Coordinates of C-alpha atoms in Angstrom, one line a residue:
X1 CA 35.6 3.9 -60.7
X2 CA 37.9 7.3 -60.9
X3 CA 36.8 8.5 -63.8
X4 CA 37.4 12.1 -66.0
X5 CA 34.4 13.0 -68.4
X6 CA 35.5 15.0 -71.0
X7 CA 32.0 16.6 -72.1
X8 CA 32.1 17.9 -75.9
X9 CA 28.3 18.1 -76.5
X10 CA 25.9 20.2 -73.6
X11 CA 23.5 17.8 -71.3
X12 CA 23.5 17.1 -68.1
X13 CA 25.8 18.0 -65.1
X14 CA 25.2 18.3 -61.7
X15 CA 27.0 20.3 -58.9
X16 CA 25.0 19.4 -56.1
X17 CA 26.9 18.3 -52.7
X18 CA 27.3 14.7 -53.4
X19 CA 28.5 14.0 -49.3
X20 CA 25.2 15.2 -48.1
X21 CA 22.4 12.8 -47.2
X22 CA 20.0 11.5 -49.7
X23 CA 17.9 8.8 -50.6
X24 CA 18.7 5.7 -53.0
X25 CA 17.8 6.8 -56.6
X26 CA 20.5 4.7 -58.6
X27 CA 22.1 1.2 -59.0
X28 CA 24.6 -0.3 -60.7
X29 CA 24.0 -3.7 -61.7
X30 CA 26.4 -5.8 -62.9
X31 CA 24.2 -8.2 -64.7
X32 CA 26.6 -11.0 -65.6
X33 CA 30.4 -11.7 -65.0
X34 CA 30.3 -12.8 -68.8
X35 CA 31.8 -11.6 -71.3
X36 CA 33.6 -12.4 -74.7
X37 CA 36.1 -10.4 -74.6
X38 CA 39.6 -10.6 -72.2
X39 CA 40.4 -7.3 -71.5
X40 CA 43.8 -7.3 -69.0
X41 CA 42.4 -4.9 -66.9
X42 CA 38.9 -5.6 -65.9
X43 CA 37.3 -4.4 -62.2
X44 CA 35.1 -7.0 -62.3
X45 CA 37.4 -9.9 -63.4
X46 CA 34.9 -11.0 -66.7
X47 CA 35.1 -13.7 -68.4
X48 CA 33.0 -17.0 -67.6
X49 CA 29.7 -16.3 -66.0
X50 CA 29.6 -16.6 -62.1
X51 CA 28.3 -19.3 -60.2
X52 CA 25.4 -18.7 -58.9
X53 CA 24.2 -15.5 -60.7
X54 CA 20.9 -14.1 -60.5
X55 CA 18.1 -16.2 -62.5
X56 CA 15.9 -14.2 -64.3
X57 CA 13.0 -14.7 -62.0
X58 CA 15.6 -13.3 -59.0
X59 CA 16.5 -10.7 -61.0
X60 CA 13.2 -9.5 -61.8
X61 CA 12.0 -9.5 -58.0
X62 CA 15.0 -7.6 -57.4
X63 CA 14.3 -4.7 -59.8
X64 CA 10.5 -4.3 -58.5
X65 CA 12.4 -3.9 -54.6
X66 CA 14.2 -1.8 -56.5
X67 CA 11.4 0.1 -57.7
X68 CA 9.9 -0.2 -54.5
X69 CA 12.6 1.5 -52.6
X70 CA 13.1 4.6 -55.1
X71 CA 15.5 3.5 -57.8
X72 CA 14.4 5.2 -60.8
X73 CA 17.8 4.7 -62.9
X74 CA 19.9 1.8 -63.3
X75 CA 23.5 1.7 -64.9
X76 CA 23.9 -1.9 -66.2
X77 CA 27.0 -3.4 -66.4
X78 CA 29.1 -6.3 -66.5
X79 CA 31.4 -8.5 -67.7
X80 CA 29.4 -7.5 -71.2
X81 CA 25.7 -7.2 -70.5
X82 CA 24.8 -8.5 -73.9
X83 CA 26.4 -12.0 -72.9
X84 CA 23.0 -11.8 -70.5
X85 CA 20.5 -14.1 -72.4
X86 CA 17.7 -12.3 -70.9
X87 CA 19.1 -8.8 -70.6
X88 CA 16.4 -7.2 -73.3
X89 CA 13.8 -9.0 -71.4
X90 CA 15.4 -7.3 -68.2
X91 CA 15.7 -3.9 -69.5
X92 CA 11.8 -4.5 -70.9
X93 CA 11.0 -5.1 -67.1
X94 CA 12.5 -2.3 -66.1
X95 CA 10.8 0.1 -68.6
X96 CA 7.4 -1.4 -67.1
X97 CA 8.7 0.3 -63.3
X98 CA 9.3 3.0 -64.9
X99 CA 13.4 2.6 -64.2
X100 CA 15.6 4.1 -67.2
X101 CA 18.3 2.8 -67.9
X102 CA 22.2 3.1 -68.7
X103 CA 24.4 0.7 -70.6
X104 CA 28.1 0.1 -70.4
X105 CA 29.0 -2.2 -73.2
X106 CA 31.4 -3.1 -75.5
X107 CA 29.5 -2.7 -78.3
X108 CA 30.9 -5.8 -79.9
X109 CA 27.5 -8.3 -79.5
X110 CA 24.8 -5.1 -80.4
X111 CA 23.0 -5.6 -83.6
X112 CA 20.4 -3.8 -85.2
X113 CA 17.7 -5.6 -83.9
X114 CA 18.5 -5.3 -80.9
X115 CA 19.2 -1.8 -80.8
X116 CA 15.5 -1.4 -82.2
X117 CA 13.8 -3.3 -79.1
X118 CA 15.8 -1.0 -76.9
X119 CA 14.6 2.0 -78.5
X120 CA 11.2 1.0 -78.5
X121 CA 10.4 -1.2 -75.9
X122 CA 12.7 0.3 -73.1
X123 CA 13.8 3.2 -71.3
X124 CA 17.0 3.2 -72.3
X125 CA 18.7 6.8 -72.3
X126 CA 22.5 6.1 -72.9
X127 CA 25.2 3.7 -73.8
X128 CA 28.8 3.5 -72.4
X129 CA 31.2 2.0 -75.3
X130 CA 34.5 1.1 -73.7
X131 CA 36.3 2.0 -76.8
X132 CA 39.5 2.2 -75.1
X133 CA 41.3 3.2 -78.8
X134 CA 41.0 3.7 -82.4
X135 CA 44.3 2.0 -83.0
X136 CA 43.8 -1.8 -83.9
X137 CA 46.8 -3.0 -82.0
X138 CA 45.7 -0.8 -79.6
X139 CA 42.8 -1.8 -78.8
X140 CA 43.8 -5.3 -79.3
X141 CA 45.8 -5.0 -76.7
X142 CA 43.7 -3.4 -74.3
X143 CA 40.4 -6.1 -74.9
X144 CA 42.7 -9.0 -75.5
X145 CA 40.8 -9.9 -79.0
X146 CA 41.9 -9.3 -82.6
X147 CA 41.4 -6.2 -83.7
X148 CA 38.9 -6.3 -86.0
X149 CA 36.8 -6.1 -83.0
X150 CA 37.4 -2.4 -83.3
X151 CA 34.8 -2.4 -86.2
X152 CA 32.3 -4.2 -84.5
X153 CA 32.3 -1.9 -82.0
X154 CA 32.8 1.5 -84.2
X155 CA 29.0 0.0 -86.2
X156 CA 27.5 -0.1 -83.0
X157 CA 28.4 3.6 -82.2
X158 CA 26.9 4.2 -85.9
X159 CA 23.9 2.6 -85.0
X160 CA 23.6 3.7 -81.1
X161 CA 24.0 7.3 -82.7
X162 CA 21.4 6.4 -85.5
X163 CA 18.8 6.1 -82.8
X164 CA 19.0 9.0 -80.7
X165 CA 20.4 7.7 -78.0
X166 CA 23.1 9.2 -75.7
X167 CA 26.8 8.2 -76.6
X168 CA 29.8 8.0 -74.6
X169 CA 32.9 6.8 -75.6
X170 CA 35.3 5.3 -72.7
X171 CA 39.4 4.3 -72.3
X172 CA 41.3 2.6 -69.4
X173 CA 44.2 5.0 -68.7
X174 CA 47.5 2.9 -69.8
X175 CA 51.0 3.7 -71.1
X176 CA 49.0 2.3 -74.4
X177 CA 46.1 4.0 -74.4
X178 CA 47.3 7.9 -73.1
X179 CA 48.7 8.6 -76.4
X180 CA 45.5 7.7 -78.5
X181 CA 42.9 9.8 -76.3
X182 CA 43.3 13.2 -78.6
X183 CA 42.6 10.7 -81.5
X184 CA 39.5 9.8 -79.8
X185 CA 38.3 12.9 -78.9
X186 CA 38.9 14.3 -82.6
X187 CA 36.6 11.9 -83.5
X188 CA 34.2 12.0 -81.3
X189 CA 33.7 15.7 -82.4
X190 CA 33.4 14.2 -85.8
X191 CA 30.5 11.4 -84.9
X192 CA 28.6 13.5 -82.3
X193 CA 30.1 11.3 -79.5
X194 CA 28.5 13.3 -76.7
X195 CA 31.5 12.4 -74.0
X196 CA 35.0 10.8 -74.0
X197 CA 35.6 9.2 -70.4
X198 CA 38.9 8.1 -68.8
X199 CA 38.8 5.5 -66.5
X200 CA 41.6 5.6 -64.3
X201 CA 41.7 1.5 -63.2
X202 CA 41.4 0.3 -59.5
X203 CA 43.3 -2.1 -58.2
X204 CA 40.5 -4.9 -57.3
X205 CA 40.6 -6.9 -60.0
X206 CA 42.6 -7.4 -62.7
X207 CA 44.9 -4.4 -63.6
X208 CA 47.9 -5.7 -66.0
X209 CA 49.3 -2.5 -67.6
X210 CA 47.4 0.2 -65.5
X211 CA 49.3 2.9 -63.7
X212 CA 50.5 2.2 -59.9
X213 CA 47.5 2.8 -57.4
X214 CA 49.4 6.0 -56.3
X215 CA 50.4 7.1 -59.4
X216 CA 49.9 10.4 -60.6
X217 CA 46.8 10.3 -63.0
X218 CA 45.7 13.7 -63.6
X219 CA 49.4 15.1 -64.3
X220 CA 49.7 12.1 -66.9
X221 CA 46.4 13.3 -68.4
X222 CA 47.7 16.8 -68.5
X223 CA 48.1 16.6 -72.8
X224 CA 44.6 15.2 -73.0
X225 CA 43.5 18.5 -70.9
X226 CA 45.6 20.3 -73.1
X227 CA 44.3 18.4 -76.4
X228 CA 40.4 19.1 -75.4
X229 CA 40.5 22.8 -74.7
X230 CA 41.9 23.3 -78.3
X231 CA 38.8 21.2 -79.6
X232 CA 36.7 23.5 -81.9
X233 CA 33.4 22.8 -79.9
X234 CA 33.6 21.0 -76.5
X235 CA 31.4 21.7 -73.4
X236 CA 33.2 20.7 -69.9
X237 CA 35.1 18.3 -67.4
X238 CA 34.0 16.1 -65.0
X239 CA 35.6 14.7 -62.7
X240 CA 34.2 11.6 -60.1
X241 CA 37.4 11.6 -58.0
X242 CA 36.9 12.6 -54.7
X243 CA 40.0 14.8 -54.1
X244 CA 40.5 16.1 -57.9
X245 CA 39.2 19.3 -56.6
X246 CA 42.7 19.7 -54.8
X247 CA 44.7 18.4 -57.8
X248 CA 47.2 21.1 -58.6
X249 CA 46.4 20.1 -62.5
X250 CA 42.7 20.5 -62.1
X251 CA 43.1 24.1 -60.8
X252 CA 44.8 25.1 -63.6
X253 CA 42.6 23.3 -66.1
X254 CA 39.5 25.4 -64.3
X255 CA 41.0 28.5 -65.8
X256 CA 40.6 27.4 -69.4
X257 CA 37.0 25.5 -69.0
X258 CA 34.6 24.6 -66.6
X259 CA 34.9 21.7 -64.4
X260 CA 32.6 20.2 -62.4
X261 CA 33.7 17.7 -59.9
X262 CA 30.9 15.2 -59.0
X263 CA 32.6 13.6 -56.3
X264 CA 32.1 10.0 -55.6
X265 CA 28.0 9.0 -54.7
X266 CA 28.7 5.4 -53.7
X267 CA 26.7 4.2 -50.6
X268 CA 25.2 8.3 -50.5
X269 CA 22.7 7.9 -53.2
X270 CA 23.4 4.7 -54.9
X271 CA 24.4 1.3 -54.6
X272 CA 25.5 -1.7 -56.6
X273 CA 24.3 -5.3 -57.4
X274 CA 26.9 -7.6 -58.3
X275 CA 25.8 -10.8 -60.7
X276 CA 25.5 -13.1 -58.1
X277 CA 23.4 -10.4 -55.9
X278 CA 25.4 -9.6 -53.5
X279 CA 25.3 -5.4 -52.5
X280 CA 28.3 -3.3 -52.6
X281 CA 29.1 -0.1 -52.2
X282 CA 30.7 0.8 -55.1
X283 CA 30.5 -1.5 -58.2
X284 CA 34.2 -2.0 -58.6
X285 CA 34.5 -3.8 -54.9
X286 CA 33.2 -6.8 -55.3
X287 CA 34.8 -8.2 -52.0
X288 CA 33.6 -10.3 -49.4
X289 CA 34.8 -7.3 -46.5
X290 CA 32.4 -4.8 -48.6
X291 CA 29.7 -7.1 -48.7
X292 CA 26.4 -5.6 -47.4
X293 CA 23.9 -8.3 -48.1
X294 CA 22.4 -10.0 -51.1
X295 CA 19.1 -9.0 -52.5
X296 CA 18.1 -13.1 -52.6
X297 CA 17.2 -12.4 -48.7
X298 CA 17.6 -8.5 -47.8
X299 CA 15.8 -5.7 -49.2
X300 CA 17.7 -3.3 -50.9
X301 CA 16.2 -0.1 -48.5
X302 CA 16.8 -1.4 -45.3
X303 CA 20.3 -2.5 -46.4
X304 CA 21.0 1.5 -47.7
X305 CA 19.4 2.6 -44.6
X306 CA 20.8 0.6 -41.8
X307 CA 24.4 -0.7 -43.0
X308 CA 27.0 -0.2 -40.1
X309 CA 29.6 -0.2 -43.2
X310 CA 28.2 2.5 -45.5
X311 CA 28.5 5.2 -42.2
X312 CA 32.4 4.6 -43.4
X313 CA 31.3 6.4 -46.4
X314 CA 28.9 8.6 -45.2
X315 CA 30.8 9.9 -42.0
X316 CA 34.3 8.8 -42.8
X317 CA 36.3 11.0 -39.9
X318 CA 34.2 8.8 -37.4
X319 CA 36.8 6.1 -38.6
X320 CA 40.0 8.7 -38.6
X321 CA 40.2 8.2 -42.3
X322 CA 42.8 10.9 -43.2
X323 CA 43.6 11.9 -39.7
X324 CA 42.4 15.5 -39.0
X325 CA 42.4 16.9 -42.3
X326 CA 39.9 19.5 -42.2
X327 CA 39.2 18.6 -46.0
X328 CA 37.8 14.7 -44.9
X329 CA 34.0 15.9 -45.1
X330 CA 34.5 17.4 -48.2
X331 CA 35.7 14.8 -50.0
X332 CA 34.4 11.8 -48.3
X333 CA 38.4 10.5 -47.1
X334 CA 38.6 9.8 -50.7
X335 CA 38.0 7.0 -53.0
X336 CA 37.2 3.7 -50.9
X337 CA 38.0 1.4 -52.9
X338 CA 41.6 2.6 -53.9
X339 CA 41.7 2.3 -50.1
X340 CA 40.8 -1.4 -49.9
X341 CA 43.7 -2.1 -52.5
X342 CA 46.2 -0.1 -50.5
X343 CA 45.4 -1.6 -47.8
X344 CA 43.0 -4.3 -47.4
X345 CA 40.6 -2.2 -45.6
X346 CA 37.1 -0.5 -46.6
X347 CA 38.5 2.2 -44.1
X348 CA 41.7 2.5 -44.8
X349 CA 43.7 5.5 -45.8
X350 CA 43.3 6.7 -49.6
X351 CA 47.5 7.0 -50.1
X352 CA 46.5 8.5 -53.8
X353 CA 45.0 11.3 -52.9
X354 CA 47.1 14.6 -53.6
X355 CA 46.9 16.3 -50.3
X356 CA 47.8 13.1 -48.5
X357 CA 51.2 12.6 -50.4
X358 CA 52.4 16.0 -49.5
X359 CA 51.6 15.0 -45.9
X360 CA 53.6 11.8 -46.4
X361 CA 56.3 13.3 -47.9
X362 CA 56.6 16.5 -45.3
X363 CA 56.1 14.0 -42.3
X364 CA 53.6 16.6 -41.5
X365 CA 50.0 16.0 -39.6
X366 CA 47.2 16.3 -42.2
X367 CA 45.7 18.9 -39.9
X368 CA 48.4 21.2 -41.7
X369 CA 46.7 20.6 -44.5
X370 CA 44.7 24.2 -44.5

């Protein structure tokens, strides 16, 4: 995912050099391809469950190789987790390997109860409510529900916030959704909503309504910038966008607050499980050329270890990603899987990234680009 976290409430940020080698300390897990809502744009194309998805007993050996090869934190995912019969059962599991966890939900199937188990029985830190907007046509829109959905979702927030644990609001960027963001981020202010994030969609999956692959995100964003640094308390940005730090409107958003850009850590610290177990990269590629096993018969170290395909990540001039722009081992050659939708390739050229387009557009070498 390209995403933009706009921080209001201080915690945790990290400025570390995400390109240099490290261990595996993180999934994601997309638990189930489930889900009850029908969002138009969806990376992982939810809906009906996947054939052949993890059992529970499959799942379970998974998390203690997991825990075996270093994971100690977990973002669970889907489709919507809670459409996981066993899911509390899982996160339970995980709480006994020590794992914490992070949930991306939306928020619509969470009730009391089962907040409760979560806060007692689990290591639970955060949930991820994809939000999207406080408009009911909106967000009716956006999820492909009636909008009364909204209000399931706005009581789980209540009772997320209720309970101590760490809340972020989310929003697919859209032609819909842009102008609602400042609403969102007013509020947030208002609940103690710790972050607002902006997913900017890939194009993997389903992505009716989301900006061109090469559009220009950030500069569409520019008003939200605009909207947060008026906020009356706010904190900072992230960004997880491998070449934001060379986005003309990033630079001048870093005179006004502090922005942090966290790169992109897929296949350099973490990886992801999809529902039927396969291992990716990054959790929004879910394609048969990104494929680097399947926990059923590989273990999950030796795969983050010894995969020919993640040295595309880790070392992507090796593959003369981005020709010779000095740049490449900064920013990893960009975001991979925007890559793969440009051009059906894990190594293919990133065409979004800034720096590129100028490139393109001077019919200049990238090696001009210092």
């Amino acid at each position: 995912m390209l995403d933009i976290k706009l921080k209001i409430e201080p915690g945790h940020t990290s400025e570390r050099d995400w390109m240099a080698p490290s261990p595996l300390t993180k999934l994601f897990w997309n638990v189930t391809a489930a889900c009850n809502l029908r969002c138009p744009i969806c990376f992982a194309d939810g809906g009906r469950p996947r054939e052949g998805e993890l059992t529970t007993a499959e799942a379970r050996k998974m998390l203690a190789s997991a825990s075996r090869a270093g994971v100690r934190d977990i973002i669970i995912s889907g489709g919507e987790p809670f459409c996981r019969p066993d899911i509390l059962d899982l996160l339970e599991e995980m709480a006994d390997l020590g794992i914490t966890a992070r949930i991306a939900t939306n928020g619509t199937l969470l009730s009391d109860e089962a907040l409760d188990r979560l806060r007692r029985e689990t290591l639970t830190r955060s949930f991820q409510v994809s939000l999207d907007s406080l408009d009911p046509e909106v967000y009716s829109a956006v999820h492909g529900v009636p909008g009364q959905h909204l209000d399931a979702a706005l009581r789980a927030l209540r009772g997320i916030r209720e309970r101590g644990f760490h809340t972020t609001v989310s929003t697919r960027l859209t032609a819909d959704t842009l102008p609602t963001i400042p609403e969102m981020l007013d509020r947030a202010v208002e609940e103690g909503w710790a972050t607002v994030t902006v997913h900017i969609p890939v194009h993997t999956r389903r992505c009716l309504g989301a900006p061109e692959a090469t559009a220009d995100a950030l500069t569409l964003l520019g008003p939200v910038f605009d909207h947060f640094c008026r906020l009356r308390r706010r904190w900072l940005v992230e960004t997880y966008i491998p070449w934001a730090p060379y986005h003309p409107m990033m630079e001048r958003l870093a005179e006004r607050v502090r922005v942090v850009h966290c790169g992109c850590r897929a296949g350099r610290d973490r990886l992801s499980i999809q529902p039927d177990g396969a291992i990716t990269p990054c959790v929004c590629l879910d394609v048969p050329e990104a494929r680097l096993g399947n926990v059923r018969s590989d273990d999950l170290a030796e795969v983050f270890e010894r995969s020919a395909l993640l040295r595309v990540y880790r070392r992507p001039e090796e593959f003369g990603i981005c020709g010779s722009c000095p740049h490449v081992r900064v920013c990893g050659g960009g975001c991979r899987t925007t890559a793969f939708a440009l051009t059906g390739r894990v190594d293919g050229q990133d065409g979004s990234c800034p720096i590129w387009q100028r490139f393109i557009a001077a019919g200049k070498e990238p090696v001009d680009a210092s």
